Short mmCIF file of N, CA, C and O and ligand atoms in Angstrom, two decimals:
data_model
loop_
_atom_site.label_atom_id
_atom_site.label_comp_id
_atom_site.label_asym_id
_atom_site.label_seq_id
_atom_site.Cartn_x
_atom_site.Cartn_y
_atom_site.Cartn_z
N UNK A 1 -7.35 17.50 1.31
CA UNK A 1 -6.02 16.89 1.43
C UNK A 1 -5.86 15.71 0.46
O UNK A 1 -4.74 15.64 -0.04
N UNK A 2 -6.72 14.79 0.09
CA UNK A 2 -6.84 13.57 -0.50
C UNK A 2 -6.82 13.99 -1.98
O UNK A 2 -7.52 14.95 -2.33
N UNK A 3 -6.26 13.51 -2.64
CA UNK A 3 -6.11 13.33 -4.10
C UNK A 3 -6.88 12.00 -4.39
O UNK A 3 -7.50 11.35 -3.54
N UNK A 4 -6.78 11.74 -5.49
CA UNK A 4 -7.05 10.29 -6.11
C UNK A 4 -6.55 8.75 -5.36
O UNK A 4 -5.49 8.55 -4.77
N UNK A 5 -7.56 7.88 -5.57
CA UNK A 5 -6.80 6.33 -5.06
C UNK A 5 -5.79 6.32 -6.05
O UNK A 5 -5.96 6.62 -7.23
N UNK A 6 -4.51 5.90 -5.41
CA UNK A 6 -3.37 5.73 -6.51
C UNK A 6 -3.42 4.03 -6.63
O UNK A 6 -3.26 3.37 -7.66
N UNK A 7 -3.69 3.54 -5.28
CA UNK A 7 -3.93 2.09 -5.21
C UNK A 7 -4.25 1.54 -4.06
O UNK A 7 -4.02 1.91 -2.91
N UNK A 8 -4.95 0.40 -4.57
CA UNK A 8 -5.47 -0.77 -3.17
C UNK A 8 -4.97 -1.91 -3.24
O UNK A 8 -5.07 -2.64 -4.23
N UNK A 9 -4.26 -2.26 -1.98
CA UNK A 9 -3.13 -3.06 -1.78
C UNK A 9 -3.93 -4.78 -1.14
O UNK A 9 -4.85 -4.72 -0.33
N UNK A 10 -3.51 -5.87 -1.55
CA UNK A 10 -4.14 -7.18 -0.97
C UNK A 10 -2.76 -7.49 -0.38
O UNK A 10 -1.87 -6.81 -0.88
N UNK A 11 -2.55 -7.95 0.12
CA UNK A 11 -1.70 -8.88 0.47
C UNK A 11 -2.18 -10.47 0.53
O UNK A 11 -3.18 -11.01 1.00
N UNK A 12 -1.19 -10.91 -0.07
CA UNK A 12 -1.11 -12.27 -0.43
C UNK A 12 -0.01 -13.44 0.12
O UNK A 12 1.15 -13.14 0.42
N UNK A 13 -0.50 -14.73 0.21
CA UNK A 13 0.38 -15.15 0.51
C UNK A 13 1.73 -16.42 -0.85
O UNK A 13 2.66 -17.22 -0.71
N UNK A 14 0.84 -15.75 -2.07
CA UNK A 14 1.57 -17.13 -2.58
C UNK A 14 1.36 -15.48 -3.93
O UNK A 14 0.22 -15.21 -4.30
N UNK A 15 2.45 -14.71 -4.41
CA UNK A 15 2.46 -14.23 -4.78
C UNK A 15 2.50 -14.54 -6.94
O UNK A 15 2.10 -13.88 -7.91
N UNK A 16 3.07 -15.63 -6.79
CA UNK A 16 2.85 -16.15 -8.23
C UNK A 16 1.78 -16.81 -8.75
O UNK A 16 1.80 -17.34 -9.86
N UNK A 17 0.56 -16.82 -7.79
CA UNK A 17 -0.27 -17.54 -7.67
C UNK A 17 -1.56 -16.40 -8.24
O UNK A 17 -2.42 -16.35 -9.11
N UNK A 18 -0.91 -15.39 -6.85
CA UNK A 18 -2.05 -14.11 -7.23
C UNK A 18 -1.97 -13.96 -8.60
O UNK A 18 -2.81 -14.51 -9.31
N UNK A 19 -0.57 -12.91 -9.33
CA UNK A 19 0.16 -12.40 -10.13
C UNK A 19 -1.26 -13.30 -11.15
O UNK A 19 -2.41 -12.91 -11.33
N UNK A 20 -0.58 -14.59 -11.63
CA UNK A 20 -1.57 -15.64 -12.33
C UNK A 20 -2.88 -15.48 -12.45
O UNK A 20 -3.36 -15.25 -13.56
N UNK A 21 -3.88 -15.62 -11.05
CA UNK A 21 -5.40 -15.31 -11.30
C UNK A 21 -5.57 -14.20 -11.67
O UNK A 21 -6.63 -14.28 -12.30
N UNK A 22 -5.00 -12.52 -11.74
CA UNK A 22 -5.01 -11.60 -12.02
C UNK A 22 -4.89 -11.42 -13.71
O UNK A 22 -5.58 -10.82 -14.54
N UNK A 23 -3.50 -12.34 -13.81
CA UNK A 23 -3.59 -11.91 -15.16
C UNK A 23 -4.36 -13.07 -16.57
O UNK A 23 -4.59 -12.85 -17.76
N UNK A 24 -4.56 -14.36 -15.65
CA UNK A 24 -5.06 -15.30 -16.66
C UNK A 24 -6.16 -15.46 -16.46
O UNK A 24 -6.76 -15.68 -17.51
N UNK A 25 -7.11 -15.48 -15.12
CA UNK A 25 -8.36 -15.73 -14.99
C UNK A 25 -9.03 -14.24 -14.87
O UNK A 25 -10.19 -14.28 -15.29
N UNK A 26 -8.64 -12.97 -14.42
CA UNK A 26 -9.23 -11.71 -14.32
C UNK A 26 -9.17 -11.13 -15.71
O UNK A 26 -10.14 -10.63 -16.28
N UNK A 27 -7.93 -11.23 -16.24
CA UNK A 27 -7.53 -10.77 -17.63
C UNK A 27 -6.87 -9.51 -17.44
O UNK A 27 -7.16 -8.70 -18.32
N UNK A 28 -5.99 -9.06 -16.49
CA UNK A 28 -5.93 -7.74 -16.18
C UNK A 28 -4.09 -7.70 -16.53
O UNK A 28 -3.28 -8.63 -16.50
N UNK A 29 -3.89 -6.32 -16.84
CA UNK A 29 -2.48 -6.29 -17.27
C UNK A 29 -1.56 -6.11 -16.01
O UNK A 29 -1.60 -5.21 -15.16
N UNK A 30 -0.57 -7.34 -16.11
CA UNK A 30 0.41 -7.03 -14.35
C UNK A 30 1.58 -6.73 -14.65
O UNK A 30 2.07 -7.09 -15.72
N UNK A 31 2.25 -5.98 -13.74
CA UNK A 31 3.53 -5.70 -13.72
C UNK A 31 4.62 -6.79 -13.63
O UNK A 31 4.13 -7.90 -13.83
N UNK A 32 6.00 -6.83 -13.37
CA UNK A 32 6.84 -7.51 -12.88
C UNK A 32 6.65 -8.14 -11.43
O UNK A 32 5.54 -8.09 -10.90
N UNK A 33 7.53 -8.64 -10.90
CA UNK A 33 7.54 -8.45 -9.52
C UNK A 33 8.75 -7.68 -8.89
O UNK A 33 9.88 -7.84 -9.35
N UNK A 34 8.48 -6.76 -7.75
CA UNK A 34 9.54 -5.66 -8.07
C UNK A 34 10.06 -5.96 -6.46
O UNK A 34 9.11 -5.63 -5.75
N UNK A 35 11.34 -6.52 -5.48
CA UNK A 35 11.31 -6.67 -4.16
C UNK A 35 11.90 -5.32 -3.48
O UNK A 35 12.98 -4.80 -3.78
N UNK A 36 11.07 -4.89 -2.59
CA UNK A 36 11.11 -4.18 -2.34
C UNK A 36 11.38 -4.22 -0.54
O UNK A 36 10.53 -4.05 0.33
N UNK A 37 12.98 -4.50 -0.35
CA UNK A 37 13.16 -4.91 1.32
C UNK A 37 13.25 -4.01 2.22
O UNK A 37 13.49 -4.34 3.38
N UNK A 38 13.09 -2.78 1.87
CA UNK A 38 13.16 -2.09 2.81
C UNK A 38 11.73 -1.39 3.63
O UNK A 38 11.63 -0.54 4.51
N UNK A 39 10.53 -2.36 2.73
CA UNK A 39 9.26 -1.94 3.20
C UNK A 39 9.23 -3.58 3.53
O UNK A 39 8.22 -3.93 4.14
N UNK A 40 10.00 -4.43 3.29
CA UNK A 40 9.61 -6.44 3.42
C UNK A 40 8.27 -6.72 2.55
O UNK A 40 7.21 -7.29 2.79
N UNK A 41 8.74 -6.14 1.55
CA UNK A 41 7.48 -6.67 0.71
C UNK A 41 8.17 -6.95 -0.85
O UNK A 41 9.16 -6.42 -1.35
N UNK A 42 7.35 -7.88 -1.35
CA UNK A 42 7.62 -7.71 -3.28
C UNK A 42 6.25 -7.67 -3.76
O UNK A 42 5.37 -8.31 -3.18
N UNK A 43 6.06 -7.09 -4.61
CA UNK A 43 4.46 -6.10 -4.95
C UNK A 43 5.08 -6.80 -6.81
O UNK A 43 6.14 -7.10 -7.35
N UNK A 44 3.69 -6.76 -7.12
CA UNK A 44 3.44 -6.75 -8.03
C UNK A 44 1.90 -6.21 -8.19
O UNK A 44 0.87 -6.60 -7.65
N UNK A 45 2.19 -4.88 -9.41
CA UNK A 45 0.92 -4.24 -9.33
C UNK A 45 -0.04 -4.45 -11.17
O UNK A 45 0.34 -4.43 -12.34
N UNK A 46 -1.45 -4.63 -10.43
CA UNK A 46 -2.38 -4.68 -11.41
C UNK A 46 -2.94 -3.32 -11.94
O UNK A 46 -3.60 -2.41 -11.44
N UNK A 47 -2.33 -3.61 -13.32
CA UNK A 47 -2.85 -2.07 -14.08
C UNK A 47 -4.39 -1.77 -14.42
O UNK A 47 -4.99 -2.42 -15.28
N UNK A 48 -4.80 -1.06 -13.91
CA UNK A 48 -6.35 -1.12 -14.43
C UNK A 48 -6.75 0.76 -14.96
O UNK A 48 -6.10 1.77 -14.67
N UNK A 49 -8.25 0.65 -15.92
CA UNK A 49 -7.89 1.92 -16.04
C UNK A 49 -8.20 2.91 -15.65
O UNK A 49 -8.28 3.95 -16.30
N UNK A 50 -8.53 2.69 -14.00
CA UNK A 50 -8.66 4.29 -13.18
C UNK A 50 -7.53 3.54 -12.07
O UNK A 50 -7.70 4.07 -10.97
N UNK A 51 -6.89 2.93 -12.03
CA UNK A 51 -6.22 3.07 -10.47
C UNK A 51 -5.48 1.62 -10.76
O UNK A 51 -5.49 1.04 -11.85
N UNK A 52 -4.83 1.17 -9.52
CA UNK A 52 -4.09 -0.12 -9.34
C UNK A 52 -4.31 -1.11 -8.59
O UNK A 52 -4.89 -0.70 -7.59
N UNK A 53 -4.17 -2.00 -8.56
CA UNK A 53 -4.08 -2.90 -7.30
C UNK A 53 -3.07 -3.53 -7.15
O UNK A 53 -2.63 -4.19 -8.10
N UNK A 54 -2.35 -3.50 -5.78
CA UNK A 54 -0.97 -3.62 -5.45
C UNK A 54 -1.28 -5.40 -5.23
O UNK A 54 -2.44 -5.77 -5.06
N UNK A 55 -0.37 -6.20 -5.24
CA UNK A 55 -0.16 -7.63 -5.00
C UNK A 55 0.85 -7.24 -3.80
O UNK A 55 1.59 -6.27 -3.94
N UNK A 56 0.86 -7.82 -2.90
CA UNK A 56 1.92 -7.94 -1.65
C UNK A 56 2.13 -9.50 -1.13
O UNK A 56 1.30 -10.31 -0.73
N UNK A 57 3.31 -9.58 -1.28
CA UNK A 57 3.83 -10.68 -0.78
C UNK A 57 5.23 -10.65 0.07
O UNK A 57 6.26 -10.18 -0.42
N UNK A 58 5.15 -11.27 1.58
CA UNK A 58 6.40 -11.20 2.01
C UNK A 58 7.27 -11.22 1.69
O UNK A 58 7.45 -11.80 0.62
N UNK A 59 8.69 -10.44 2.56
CA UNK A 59 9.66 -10.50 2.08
C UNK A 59 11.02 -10.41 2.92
O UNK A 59 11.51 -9.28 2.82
N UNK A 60 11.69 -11.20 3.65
CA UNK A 60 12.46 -11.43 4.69
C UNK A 60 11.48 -11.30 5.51
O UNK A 60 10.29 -10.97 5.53
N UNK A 61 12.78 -11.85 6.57
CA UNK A 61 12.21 -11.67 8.07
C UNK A 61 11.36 -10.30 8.48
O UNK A 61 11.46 -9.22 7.90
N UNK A 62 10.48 -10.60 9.61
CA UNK A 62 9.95 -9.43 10.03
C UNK A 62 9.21 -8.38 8.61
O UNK A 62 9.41 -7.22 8.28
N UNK A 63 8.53 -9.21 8.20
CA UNK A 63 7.91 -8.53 7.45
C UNK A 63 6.19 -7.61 7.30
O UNK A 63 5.20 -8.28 6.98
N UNK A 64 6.07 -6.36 7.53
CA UNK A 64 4.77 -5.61 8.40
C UNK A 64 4.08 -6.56 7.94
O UNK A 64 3.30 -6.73 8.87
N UNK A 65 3.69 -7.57 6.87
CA UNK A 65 2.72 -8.05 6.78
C UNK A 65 2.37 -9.55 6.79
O UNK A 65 1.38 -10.16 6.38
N UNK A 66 3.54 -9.94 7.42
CA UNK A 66 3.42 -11.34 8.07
C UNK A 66 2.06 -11.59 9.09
O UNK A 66 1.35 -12.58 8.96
N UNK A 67 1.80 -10.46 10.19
CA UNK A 67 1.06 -11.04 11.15
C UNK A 67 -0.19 -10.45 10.28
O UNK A 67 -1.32 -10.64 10.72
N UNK A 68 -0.03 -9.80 9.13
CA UNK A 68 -1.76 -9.75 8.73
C UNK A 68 -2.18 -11.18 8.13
O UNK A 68 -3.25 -11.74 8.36
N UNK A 69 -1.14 -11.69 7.34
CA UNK A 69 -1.38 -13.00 6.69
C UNK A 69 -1.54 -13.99 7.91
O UNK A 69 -2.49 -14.78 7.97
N UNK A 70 -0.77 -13.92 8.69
CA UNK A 70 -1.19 -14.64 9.58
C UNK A 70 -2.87 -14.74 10.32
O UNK A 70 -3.63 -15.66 10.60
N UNK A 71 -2.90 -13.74 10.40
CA UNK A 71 -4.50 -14.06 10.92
C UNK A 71 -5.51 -13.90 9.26
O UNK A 71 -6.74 -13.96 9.21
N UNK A 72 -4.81 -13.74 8.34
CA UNK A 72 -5.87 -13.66 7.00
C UNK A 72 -5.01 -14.71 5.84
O UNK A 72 -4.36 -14.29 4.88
N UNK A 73 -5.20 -16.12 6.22
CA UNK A 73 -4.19 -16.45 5.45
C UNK A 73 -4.16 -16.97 4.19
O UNK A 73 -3.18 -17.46 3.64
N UNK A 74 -5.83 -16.80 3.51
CA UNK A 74 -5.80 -16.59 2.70
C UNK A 74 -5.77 -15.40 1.58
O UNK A 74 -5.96 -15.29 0.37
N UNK A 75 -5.41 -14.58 2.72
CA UNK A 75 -5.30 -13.09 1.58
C UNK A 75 -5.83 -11.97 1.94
O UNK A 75 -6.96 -12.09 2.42
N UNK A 76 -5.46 -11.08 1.89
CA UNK A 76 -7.34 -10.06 2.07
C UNK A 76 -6.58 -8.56 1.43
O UNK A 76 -5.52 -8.42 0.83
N UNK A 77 -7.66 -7.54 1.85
CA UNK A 77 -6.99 -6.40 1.45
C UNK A 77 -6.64 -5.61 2.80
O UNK A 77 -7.11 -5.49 3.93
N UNK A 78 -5.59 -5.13 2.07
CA UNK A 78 -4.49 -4.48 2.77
C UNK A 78 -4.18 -3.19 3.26
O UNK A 78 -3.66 -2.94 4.35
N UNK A 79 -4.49 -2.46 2.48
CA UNK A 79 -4.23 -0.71 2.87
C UNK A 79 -5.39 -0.42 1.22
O UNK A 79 -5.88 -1.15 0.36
N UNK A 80 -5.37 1.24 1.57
CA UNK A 80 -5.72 2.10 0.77
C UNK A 80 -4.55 3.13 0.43
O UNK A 80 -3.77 3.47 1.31
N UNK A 81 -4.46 3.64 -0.96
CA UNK A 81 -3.36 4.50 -1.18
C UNK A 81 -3.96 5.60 -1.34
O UNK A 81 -4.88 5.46 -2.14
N UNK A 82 -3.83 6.86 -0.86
CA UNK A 82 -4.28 8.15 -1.59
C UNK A 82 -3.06 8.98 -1.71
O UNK A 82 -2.08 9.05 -0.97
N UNK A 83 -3.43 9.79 -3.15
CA UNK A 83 -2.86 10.67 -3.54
C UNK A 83 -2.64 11.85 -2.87
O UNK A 83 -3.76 12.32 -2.66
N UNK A 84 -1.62 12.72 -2.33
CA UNK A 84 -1.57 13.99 -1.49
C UNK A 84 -0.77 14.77 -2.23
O UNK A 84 0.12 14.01 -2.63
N UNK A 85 -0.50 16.19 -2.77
CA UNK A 85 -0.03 16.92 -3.06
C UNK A 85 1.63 17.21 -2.56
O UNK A 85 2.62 17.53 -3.22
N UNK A 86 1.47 16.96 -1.18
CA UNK A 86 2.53 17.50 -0.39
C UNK A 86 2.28 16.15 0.86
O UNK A 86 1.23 15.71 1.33
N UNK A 87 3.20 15.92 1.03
CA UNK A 87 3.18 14.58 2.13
C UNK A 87 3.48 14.97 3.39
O UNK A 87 2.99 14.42 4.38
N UNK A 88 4.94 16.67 3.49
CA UNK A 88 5.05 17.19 5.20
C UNK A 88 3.83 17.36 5.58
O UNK A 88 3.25 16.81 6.52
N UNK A 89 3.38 18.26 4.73
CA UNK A 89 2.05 19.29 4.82
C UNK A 89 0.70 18.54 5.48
O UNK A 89 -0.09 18.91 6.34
N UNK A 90 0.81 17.26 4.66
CA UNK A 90 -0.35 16.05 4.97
C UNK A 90 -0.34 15.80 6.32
O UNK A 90 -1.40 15.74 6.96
N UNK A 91 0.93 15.63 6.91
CA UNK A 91 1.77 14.70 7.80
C UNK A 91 1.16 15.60 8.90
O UNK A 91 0.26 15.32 9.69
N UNK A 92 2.02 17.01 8.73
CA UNK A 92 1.67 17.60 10.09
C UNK A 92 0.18 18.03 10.21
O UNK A 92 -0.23 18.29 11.34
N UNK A 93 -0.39 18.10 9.50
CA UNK A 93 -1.86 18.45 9.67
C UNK A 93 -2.82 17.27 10.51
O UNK A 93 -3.63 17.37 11.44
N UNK A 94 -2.36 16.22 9.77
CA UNK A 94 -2.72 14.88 10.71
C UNK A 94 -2.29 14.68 12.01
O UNK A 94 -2.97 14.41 13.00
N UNK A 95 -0.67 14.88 11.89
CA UNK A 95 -0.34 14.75 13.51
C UNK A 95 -1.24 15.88 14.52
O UNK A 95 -1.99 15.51 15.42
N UNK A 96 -1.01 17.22 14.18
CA UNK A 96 -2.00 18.00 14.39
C UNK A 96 -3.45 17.81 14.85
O UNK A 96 -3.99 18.46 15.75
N UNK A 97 -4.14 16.61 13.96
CA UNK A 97 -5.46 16.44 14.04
C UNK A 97 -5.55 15.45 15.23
O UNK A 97 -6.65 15.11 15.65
N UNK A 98 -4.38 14.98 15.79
CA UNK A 98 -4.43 13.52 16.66
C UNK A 98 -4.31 12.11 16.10
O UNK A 98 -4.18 11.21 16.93
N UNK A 99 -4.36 11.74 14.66
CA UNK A 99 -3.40 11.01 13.76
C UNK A 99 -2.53 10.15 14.26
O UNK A 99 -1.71 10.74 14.97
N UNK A 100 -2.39 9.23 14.21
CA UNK A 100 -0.90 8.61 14.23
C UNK A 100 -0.31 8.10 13.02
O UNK A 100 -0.93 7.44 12.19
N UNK A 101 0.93 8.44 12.96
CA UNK A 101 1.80 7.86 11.55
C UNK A 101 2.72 7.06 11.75
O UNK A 101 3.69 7.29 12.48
N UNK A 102 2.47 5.81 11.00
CA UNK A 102 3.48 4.85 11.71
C UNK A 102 4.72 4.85 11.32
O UNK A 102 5.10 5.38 10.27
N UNK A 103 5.59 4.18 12.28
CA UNK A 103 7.37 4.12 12.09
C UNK A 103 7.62 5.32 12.54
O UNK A 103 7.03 5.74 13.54
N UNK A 104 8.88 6.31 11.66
CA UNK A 104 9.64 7.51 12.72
C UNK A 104 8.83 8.90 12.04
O UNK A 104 9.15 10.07 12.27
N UNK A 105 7.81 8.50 11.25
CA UNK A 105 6.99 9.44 10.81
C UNK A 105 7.75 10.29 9.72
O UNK A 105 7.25 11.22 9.09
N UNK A 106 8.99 9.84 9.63
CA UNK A 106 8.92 10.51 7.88
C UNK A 106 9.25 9.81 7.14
O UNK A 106 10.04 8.93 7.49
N UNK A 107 8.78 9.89 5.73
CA UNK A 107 8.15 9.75 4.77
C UNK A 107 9.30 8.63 3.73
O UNK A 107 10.11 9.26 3.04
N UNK A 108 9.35 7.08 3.63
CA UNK A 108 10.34 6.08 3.02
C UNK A 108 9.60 6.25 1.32
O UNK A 108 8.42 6.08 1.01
N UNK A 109 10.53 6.55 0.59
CA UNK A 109 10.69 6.13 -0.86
C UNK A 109 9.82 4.96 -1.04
O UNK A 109 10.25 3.92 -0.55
N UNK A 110 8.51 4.90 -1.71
CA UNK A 110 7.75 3.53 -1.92
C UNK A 110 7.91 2.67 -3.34
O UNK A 110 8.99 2.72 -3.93
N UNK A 111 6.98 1.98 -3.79
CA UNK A 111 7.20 1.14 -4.90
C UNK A 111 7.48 1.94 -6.48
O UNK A 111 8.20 1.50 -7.38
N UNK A 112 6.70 3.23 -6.49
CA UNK A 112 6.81 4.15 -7.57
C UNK A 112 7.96 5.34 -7.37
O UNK A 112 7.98 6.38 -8.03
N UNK A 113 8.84 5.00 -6.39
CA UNK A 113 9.88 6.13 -6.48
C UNK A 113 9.18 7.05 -5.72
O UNK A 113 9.87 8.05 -5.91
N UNK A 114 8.06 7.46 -4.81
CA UNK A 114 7.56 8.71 -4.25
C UNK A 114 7.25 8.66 -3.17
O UNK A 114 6.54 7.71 -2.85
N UNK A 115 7.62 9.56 -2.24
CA UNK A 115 7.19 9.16 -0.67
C UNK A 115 5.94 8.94 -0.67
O UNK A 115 4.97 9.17 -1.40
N UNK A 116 6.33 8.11 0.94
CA UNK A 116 5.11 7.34 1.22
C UNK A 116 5.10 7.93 2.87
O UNK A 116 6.00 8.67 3.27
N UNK A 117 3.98 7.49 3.72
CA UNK A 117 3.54 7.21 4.83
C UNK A 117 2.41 6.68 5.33
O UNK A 117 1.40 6.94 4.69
N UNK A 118 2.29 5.97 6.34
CA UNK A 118 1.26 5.10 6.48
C UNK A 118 0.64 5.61 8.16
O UNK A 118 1.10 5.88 9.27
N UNK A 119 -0.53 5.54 7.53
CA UNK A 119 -1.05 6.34 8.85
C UNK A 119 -2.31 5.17 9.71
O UNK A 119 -3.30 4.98 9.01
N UNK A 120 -2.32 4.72 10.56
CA UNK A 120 -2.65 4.18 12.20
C UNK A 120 -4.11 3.67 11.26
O UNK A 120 -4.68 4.55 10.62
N UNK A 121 -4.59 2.41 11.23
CA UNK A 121 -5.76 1.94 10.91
C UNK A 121 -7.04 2.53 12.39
O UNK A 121 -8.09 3.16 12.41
N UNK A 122 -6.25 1.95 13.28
CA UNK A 122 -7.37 2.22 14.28
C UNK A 122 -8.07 3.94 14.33
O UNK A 122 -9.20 4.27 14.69
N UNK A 123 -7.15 4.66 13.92
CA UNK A 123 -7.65 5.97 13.87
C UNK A 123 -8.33 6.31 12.60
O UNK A 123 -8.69 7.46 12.35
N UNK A 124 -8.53 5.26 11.77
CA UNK A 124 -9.43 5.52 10.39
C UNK A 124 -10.10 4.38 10.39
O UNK A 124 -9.67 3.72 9.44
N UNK A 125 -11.01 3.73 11.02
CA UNK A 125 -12.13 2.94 11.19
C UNK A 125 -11.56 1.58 10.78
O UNK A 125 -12.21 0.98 9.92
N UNK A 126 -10.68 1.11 11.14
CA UNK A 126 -10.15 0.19 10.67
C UNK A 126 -9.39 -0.18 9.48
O UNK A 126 -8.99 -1.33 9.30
N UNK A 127 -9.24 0.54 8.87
CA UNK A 127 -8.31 0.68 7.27
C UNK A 127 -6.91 1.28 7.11
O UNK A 127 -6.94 2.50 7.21
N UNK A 128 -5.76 0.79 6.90
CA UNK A 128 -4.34 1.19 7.13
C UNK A 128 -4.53 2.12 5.42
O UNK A 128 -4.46 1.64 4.29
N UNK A 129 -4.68 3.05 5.69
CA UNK A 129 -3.93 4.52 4.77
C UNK A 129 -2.75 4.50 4.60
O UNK A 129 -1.88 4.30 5.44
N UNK A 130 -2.62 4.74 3.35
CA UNK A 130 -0.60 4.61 2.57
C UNK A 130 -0.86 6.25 2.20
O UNK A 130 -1.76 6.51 1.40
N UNK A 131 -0.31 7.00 2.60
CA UNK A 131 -0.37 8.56 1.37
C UNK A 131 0.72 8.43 0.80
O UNK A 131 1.75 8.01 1.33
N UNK A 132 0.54 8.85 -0.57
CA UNK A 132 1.57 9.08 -1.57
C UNK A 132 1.59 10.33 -2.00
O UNK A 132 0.69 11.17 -2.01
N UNK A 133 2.87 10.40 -2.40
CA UNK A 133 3.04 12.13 -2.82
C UNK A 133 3.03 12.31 -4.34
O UNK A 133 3.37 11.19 -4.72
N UNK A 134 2.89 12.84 -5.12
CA UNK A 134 2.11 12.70 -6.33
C UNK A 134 3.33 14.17 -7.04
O UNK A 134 3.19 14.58 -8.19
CO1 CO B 201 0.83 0.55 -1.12
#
Protein backbone atom coordinates (compact mmCIF):
# COMPACT_ATOMS: atom_id res chain seq x y z
CA UNK A 1 0.00 0.00 0.00
CA UNK A 2 2.83 2.53 1.01
CA UNK A 3 4.66 4.35 -1.61
CA UNK A 4 7.54 6.63 -0.79
CA UNK A 5 7.91 9.28 2.32
CA UNK A 6 6.58 12.29 0.48
CA UNK A 7 7.28 14.12 3.86
CA UNK A 8 7.97 14.55 7.61
CA UNK A 9 6.13 17.16 9.19
CA UNK A 10 7.61 19.24 12.68
CA UNK A 11 5.49 21.46 13.89
CA UNK A 12 6.68 24.56 15.16
CA UNK A 13 5.92 27.23 17.09
CA UNK A 14 7.64 30.40 15.75
CA UNK A 15 7.50 29.59 12.09
CA UNK A 16 10.00 32.38 10.75
CA UNK A 17 12.29 31.28 13.10
CA UNK A 18 12.22 27.58 11.89
CA UNK A 19 11.96 28.68 8.03
CA UNK A 20 15.57 30.68 9.12
CA UNK A 21 17.54 27.76 10.98
CA UNK A 22 16.58 25.58 8.02
CA UNK A 23 17.66 27.71 5.52
CA UNK A 24 20.69 29.76 7.11
CA UNK A 25 22.11 27.49 9.70
CA UNK A 26 21.06 23.85 7.97
CA UNK A 27 21.66 25.32 4.47
CA UNK A 28 18.67 23.64 3.03
CA UNK A 29 16.47 25.06 0.16
CA UNK A 30 12.79 26.38 1.65
CA UNK A 31 9.77 27.12 0.15
CA UNK A 32 7.44 30.16 0.71
CA UNK A 33 5.11 30.13 3.40
CA UNK A 34 1.91 28.86 1.96
CA UNK A 35 -1.51 29.36 4.71
CA UNK A 36 -3.28 26.84 4.50
CA UNK A 37 -6.83 27.39 6.78
CA UNK A 38 -8.64 24.86 6.06
CA UNK A 39 -6.16 22.25 7.62
CA UNK A 40 -5.16 25.62 10.45
CA UNK A 41 -1.86 25.39 9.45
CA UNK A 42 0.88 27.56 7.26
CA UNK A 43 3.68 25.03 6.20
CA UNK A 44 6.55 25.91 4.81
CA UNK A 45 8.39 23.01 3.22
CA UNK A 46 12.19 22.01 3.21
CA UNK A 47 13.41 20.74 -0.12
CA UNK A 48 15.82 18.04 0.27
CA UNK A 49 17.00 15.46 -2.21
CA UNK A 50 15.01 12.33 -1.42
CA UNK A 51 11.93 13.78 0.38
CA UNK A 52 10.69 16.99 2.41
CA UNK A 53 10.25 18.31 5.57
CA UNK A 54 7.09 20.11 6.21
CA UNK A 55 7.47 23.33 8.74
CA UNK A 56 3.97 23.71 10.55
CA UNK A 57 2.90 26.55 12.19
CA UNK A 58 -0.53 27.56 13.56
CA UNK A 59 -3.10 29.01 12.03
CA UNK A 60 -6.45 30.52 13.45
CA UNK A 61 -8.34 29.41 16.04
CA UNK A 62 -8.67 25.76 16.81
CA UNK A 63 -5.87 24.74 15.17
CA UNK A 64 -5.14 20.41 15.12
CA UNK A 65 -1.90 21.44 16.22
CA UNK A 66 -2.20 23.81 18.93
CA UNK A 67 -2.57 21.12 21.72
CA UNK A 68 0.57 19.28 20.22
CA UNK A 69 2.59 22.54 20.69
CA UNK A 70 1.13 22.86 23.66
CA UNK A 71 2.46 19.98 25.39
CA UNK A 72 5.79 20.16 22.90
CA UNK A 73 6.44 23.71 22.96
CA UNK A 74 9.36 23.75 21.69
CA UNK A 75 8.64 21.92 18.55
CA UNK A 76 8.85 18.34 17.72
CA UNK A 77 7.86 16.13 14.88
CA UNK A 78 4.65 15.83 13.73
CA UNK A 79 3.24 13.25 11.35
CA UNK A 80 4.77 11.02 8.66
CA UNK A 81 3.58 11.39 4.97
CA UNK A 82 3.37 8.34 2.73
CA UNK A 83 2.81 8.06 -0.71
CA UNK A 84 -0.42 5.77 -1.79
CA UNK A 85 -1.42 5.14 -5.26
CA UNK A 86 -5.11 5.38 -4.65
CA UNK A 87 -6.27 7.04 -1.30
CA UNK A 88 -10.35 5.27 -1.44
CA UNK A 89 -8.62 2.06 -1.96
CA UNK A 90 -6.01 2.88 1.00
CA UNK A 91 -8.89 4.19 3.08
CA UNK A 92 -11.16 1.27 2.91
CA UNK A 93 -8.65 -1.34 3.31
CA UNK A 94 -7.60 0.35 6.58
CA UNK A 95 -11.02 0.95 7.77
CA UNK A 96 -11.40 -2.68 6.94
CA UNK A 97 -8.24 -3.56 8.89
CA UNK A 98 -9.73 -1.71 12.17
CA UNK A 99 -7.85 1.69 11.35
CA UNK A 100 -9.19 4.78 12.30
CA UNK A 101 -9.17 7.87 9.95
CA UNK A 102 -9.54 11.00 11.35
CA UNK A 103 -12.32 13.77 10.70
CA UNK A 104 -15.37 12.51 8.24
CA UNK A 105 -12.88 10.14 6.63
CA UNK A 106 -12.72 11.53 3.23
CA UNK A 107 -9.97 12.65 1.81
CA UNK A 108 -9.29 17.20 2.11
CA UNK A 109 -7.10 18.69 -0.76
CA UNK A 110 -3.54 19.11 1.16
CA UNK A 111 -0.52 21.49 0.77
CA UNK A 112 0.51 19.98 -2.84
CA UNK A 113 -2.97 20.07 -4.40
CA UNK A 114 -3.54 16.06 -3.64
CA UNK A 115 -5.67 14.31 -1.28
CA UNK A 116 -4.82 13.72 1.90
CA UNK A 117 -5.95 11.64 5.06
CA UNK A 118 -4.73 11.21 8.32
CA UNK A 119 -4.97 8.12 10.02
CA UNK A 120 -5.29 7.57 14.26
CA UNK A 121 -1.57 7.72 15.85
CA UNK A 122 -2.65 5.41 18.59
CA UNK A 123 -3.34 2.68 16.07
CA UNK A 124 0.27 3.08 14.55
CA UNK A 125 2.46 3.02 17.66
CA UNK A 126 2.23 6.38 18.32
CA UNK A 127 2.93 8.29 15.00
CA UNK A 128 0.05 10.39 13.18
CA UNK A 129 0.21 9.04 9.31
CA UNK A 130 -0.78 11.75 6.55
CA UNK A 131 -1.41 9.44 3.17
CA UNK A 132 -1.09 11.24 0.11
CA UNK A 133 -2.28 10.36 -3.18
CA UNK A 134 0.43 10.56 -5.66
CO1 LIG B 1 1.79 16.76 6.01
Amino acid sequence: MLGRVNHIAIAVPDLARATASYRDTLGAKVSQAQALPEHGVTVVFVELPNTKVELLEPLGAGSPIAAFLARNPDGGMHHICYEVDDILVARDQLIEAGARVLGSGDPKVGAHGKPVLFLHPKDFHGTLIELEQV
